[in-house]
Amino acid sequence: MKVKNYIQLEEALSSDEKIIELVCSINAVNTIKLKEGQKLISNKKNILLSFINGV
C-alpha cells in the first residue's frame, strides 16, 4: 500500500498490509508501531519519516 500522509500511514499500519511504501516525506504526530511481518519502505531517495513530538 502506498501512503502519502500520516492518516494513510495510520490506516495502513492498522490493516493487514505487509508492505507500506512512503511516496513522500511524512510528519508523524505520534509514534508508530509495525505489526509483525509489516515493512516500511520507500523507492525514492531522501524520503523522511519525522516525529513531531520527538518520540
Short mmCIF file of C-alpha atoms in Angstrom, two decimals:
data_model
loop_
_atom_site.label_atom_id
_atom_site.label_comp_id
_atom_site.label_asym_id
_atom_site.label_seq_id
_atom_site.Cartn_x
_atom_site.Cartn_y
_atom_site.Cartn_z
CA MET A 1 0.00 0.00 0.00
CA LYS A 2 1.38 3.41 -0.96
CA VAL A 3 0.89 6.22 1.56
CA LYS A 4 1.18 9.99 1.10
CA ASN A 5 0.26 11.33 4.55
CA TYR A 6 0.01 10.40 8.21
CA ILE A 7 -3.68 9.43 8.04
CA GLN A 8 -2.97 6.95 5.25
CA LEU A 9 0.03 5.66 7.19
CA GLU A 10 -2.15 5.02 10.26
CA GLU A 11 -4.72 3.20 8.11
CA ALA A 12 -2.02 1.03 6.54
CA LEU A 13 -0.48 0.22 9.92
CA SER A 14 -3.83 -0.88 11.36
CA SER A 15 -4.63 -3.03 8.31
CA ASP A 16 -3.08 -6.31 7.32
CA GLU A 17 -0.86 -4.64 4.67
CA LYS A 18 2.55 -6.32 4.68
CA ILE A 19 4.44 -3.66 2.72
CA ILE A 20 3.79 0.02 3.35
CA GLU A 21 5.53 2.35 0.90
CA LEU A 22 6.16 6.01 1.69
CA VAL A 23 5.84 8.01 -1.54
CA CYS A 24 6.74 11.34 0.11
CA SER A 25 8.07 12.59 3.43
CA ILE A 26 5.63 12.40 6.34
CA ASN A 27 5.45 14.18 9.69
CA ALA A 28 4.08 11.70 12.21
CA VAL A 29 2.12 13.18 15.09
CA ASN A 30 2.61 10.12 17.31
CA THR A 31 4.82 7.09 17.47
CA ILE A 32 4.07 4.27 15.07
CA LYS A 33 4.17 0.54 15.61
CA LEU A 34 4.58 -2.01 12.86
CA LYS A 35 2.77 -5.31 13.21
CA GLU A 36 4.82 -8.47 12.95
CA GLY A 37 5.66 -9.01 9.29
CA GLN A 38 5.00 -5.41 8.19
CA LYS A 39 7.72 -3.46 6.38
CA LEU A 40 8.02 0.27 5.87
CA ILE A 41 9.83 1.08 2.61
CA SER A 42 10.40 3.81 0.03
CA ASN A 43 11.66 3.52 -3.52
CA LYS A 44 12.68 7.19 -3.61
CA LYS A 45 15.76 8.88 -2.16
CA ASN A 46 15.55 11.43 0.66
CA ILE A 47 12.15 10.36 2.00
CA LEU A 48 11.83 11.22 5.69
CA LEU A 49 9.53 9.96 8.40
CA SER A 50 9.84 12.52 11.16
CA PHE A 51 8.12 12.60 14.53
CA ILE A 52 6.71 15.98 15.50
CA ASN A 53 6.62 15.27 19.24
CA GLY A 54 10.17 13.89 19.16
CA VAL A 55 9.05 10.46 20.36
#
